[in-house]
Short mmCIF file of C-alpha atoms and ligand atoms in Angstrom, two decimals:
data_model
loop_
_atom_site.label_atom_id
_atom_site.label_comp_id
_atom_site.label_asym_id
_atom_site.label_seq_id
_atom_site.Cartn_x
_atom_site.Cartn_y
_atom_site.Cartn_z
CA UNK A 1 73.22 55.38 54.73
CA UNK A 2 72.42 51.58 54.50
CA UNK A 3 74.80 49.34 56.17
CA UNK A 4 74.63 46.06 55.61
CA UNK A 5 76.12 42.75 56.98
CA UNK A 6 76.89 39.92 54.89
CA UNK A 7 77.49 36.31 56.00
CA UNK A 8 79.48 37.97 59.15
CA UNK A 9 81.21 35.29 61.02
CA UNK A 10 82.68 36.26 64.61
CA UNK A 11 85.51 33.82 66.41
CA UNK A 12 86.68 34.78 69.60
CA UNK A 13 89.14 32.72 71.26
CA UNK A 14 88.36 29.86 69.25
CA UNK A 15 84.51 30.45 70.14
CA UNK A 16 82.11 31.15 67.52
CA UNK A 17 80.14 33.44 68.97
CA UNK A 18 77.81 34.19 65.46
CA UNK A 19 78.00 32.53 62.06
CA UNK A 20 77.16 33.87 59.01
CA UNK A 21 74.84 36.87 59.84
CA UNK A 22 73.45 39.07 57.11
CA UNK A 23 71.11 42.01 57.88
CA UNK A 24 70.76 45.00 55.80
CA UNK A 25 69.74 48.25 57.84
CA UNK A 26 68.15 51.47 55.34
CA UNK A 27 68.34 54.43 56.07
CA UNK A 28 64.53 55.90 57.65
CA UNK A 29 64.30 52.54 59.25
CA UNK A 30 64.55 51.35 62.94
CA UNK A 31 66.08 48.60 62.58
CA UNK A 32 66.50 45.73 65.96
CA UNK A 33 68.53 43.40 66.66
CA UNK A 34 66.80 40.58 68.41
CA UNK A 35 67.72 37.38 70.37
CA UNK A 36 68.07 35.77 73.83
CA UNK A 37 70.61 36.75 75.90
CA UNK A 38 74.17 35.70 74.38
CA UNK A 39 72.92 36.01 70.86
CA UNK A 40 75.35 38.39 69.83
CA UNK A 41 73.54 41.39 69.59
CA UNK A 42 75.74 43.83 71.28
CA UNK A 43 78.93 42.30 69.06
CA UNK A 44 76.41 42.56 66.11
CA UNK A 45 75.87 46.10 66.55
CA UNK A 46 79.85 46.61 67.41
CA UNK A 47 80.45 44.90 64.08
CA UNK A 48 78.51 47.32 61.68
CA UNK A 49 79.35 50.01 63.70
CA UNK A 50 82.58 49.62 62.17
CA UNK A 51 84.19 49.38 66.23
CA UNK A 52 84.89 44.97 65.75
CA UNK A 53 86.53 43.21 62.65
CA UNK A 54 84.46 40.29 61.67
CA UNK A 55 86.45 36.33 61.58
CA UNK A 56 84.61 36.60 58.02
CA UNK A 57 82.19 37.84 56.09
CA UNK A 58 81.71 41.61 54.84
CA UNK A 59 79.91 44.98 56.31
CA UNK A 60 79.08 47.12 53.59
CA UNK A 61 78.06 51.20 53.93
CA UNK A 62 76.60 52.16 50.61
CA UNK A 63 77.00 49.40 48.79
CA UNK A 64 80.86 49.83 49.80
CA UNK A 65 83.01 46.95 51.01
CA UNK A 66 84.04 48.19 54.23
CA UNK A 67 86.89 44.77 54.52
CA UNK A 68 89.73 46.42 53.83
CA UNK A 69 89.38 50.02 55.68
CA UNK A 70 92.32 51.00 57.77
CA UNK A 71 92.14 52.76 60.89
CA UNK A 72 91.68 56.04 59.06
CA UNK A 73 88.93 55.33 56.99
CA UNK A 74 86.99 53.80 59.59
CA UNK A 75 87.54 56.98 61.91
CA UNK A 76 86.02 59.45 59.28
CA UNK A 77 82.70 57.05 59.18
CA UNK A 78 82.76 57.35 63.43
CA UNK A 79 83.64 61.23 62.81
CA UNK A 80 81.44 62.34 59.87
CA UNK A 81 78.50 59.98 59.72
CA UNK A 82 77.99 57.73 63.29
CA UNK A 83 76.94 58.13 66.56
CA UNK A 84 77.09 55.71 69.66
CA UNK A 85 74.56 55.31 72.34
CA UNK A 86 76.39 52.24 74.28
CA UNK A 87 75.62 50.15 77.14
CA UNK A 88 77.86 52.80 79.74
CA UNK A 89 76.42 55.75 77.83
CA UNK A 90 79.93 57.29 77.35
CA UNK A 91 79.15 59.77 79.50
CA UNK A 92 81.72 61.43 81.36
CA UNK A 93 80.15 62.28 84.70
CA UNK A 94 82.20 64.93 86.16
CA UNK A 95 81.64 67.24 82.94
CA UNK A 96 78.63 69.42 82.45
CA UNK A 97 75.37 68.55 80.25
CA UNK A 98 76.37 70.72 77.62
CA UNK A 99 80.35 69.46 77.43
CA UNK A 100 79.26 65.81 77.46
CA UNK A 101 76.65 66.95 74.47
CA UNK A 102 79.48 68.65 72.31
CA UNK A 103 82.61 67.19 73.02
CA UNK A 104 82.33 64.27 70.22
CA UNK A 105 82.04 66.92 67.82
CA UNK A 106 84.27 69.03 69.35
CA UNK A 107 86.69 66.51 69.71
CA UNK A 108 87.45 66.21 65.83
CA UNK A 109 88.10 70.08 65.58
CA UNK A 110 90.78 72.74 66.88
CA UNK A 111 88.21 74.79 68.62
CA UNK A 112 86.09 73.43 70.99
CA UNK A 113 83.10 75.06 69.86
CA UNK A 114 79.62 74.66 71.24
CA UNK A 115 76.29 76.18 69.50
CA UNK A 116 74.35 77.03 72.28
CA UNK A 117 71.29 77.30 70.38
CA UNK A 118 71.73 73.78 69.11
CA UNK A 119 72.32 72.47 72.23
CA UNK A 120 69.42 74.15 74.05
CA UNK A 121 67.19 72.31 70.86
CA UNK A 122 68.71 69.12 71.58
CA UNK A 123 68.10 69.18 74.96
CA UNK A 124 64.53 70.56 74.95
CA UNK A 125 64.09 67.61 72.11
CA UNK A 126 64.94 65.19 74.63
CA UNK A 127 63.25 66.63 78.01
CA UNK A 128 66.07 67.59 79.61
CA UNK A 129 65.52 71.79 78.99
CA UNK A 130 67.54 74.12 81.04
CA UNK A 131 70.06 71.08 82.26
CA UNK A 132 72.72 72.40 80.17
CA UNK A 133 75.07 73.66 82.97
CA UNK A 134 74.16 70.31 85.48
CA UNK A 135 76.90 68.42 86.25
CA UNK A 136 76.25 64.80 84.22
CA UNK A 137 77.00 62.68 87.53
CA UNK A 138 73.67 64.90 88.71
CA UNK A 139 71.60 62.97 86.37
CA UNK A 140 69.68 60.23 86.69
CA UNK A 141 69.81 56.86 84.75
CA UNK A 142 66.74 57.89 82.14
CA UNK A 143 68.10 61.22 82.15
CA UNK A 144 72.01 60.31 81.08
CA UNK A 145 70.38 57.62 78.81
CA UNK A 146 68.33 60.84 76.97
CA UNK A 147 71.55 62.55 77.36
CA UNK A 148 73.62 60.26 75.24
CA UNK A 149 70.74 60.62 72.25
CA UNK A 150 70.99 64.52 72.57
CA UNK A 151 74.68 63.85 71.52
CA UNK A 152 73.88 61.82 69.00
CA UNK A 153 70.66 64.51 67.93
CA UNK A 154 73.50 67.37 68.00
CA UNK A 155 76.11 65.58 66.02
CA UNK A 156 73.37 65.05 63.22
CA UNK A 157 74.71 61.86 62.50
CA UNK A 158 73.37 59.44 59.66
CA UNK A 159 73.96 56.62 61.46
CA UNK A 160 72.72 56.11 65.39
CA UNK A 161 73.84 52.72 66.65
CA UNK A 162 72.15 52.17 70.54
CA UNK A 163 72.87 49.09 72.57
CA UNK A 164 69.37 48.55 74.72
CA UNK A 165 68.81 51.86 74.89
CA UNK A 166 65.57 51.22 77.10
CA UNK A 167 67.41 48.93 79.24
CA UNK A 168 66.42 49.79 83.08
CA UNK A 169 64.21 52.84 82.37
CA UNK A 170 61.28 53.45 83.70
CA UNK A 171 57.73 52.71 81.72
CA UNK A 172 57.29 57.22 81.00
CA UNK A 173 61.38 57.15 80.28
CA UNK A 174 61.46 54.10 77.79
CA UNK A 175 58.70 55.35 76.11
CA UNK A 176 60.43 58.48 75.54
CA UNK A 177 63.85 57.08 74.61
CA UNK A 178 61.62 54.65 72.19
CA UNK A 179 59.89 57.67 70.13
CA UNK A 180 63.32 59.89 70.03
CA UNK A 181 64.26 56.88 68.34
CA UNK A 182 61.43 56.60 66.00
CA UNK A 183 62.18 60.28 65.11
CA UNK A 184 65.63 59.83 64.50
CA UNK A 185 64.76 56.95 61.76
CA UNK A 186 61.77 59.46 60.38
CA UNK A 187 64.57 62.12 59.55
CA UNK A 188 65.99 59.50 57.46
CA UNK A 189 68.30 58.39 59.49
CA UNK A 190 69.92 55.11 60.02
CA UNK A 191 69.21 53.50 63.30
CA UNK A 192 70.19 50.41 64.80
CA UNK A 193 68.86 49.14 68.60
CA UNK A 194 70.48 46.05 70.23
CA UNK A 195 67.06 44.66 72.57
CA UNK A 196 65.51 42.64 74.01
CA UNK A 197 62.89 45.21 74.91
CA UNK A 198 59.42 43.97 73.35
CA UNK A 199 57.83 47.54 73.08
CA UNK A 200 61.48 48.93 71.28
CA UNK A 201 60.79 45.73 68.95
CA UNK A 202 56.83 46.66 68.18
CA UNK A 203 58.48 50.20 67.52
CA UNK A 204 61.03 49.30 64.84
CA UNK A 205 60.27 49.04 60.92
CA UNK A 206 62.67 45.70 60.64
CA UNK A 207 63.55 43.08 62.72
CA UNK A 208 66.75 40.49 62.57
CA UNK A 209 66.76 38.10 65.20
CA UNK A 210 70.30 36.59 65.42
CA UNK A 211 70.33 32.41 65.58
CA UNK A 212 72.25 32.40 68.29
CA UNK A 213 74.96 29.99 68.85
CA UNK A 214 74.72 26.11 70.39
CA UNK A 215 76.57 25.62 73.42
CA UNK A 216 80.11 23.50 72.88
CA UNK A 217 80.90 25.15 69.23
N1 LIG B 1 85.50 40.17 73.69
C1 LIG B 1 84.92 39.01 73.95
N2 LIG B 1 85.63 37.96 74.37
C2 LIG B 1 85.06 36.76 74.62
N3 LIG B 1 83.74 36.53 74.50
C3 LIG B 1 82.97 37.53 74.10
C4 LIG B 1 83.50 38.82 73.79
N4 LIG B 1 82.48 39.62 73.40
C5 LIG B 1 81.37 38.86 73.47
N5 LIG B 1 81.66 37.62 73.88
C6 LIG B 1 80.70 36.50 74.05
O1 LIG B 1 79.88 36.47 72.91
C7 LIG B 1 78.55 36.13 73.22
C8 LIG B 1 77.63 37.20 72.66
O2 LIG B 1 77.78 38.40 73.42
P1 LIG B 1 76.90 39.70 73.15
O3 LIG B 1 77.18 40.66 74.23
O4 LIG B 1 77.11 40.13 71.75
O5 LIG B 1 75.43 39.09 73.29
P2 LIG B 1 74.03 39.83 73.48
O6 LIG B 1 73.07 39.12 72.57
O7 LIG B 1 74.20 41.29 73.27
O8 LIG B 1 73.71 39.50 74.97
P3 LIG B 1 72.86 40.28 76.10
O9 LIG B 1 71.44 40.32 75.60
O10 LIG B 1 73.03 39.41 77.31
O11 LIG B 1 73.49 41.64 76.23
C9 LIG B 1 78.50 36.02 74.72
O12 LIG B 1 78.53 34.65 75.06
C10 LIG B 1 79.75 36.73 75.18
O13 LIG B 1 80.24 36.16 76.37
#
């Protein structure tokens, strides 16, 4: 899917914290989201995740004009075609490996069903074989971080949105994170990083580095 962002503005409490920001992310591309600190990378992402309402300007998905998509609408894009890999993971700690890989598809259906197959693919896919019954809290930083992409590699999304998904991992665990990553966007998918990582930035296929906003606006 190729979301875009055209001329998106962002006010918050009378601050402008990004003006008129266009990016268009294709689908079998990494794309990052570059700038210092403050930028508005993480709100960026947020925004053509569908999870903030620009001040102005558009986010498109497919050419369509996402602007006017109720609450509905905008939960069958999260449901069907995105996955999240945010700054707290969205892990929930006192849950097994194998609930915290399931439940956001389970979530959307009557049956909480889990494939083990799938899940014991997912995890082997990210290093983490044979955790499945480990209690998430168990689980080290690296290892939750590869945990929130083996949701997102078991919900088959079209769309992976991560928020510096290599942010305090080690050398061996970035690296990992970085070509799970790379994979994802070979499948064709959709995938959008929020870093300041350099090697995550040498790894993507596009680059938009956000101006960034003067102090006192
Ligand atoms: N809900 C909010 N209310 C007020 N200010 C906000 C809000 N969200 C973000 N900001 C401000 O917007 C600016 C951009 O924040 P954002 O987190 O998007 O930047 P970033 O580029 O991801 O930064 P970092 O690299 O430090 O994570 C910051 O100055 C932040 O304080």
């Amino acid at each position: 899917m190729r979301i875009e962002a055209d001329q998106v503005t962002m006010i918050i409490n009378e601050r402008t914290i990004m003006e008129n920001e266009s990016v268009v992310c294709s689908p079998g591309a990494l794309t990052a989201l570059v700038g210092p600190s403050g930028a508005g990378k993480t709100t960026l992402l947020h925004v053509l995740g569908l999870l903030l309402r620009p001040t102005s300007g558009r986010v498109l998905i497919d050419g369509v004009d996402t602007t006017s998509w109720g609450a509905k609408q905008r939960r069958l894009f999260w449901k069907h075609h995105a996955a999240f890999i945010l700054q707290d993971y969205g892990i929930i700690e006192e849950e097994s490996v194998a609930f915290n890989i399931t439940m956001t598809s389970s979530l959307f259906r009557s049956k909480v069903v889990g494939d083990e197959e799938r899940v014991r693919k997912v995890l082997s896919e990210t290093g983490l074989d044979g955790r499945e019954r480990e209690l998430a809290a168990r689980l080290s930083g690296g290892e939750k971080r590869r945990l929130a992409i083996a949701r997102a590699l078991y919900k088959d999304a079209q769309v992976i949105l991560a928020d510096e998904p290599t942010a305090s991992l080690d050398e061996a665990n970035g690296d990992r994170v970085i070509e799970l990553l790379q994979l994802l966007a070979k499948q064709g998918r959709t995938v959008i990083v929020a870093t300041h990582d350099e090697k995550m930035m040498r790894a993507a296929h596009a680059e938009h580095a956000l101006k960034g906003m003067r102090h006192g606006r």
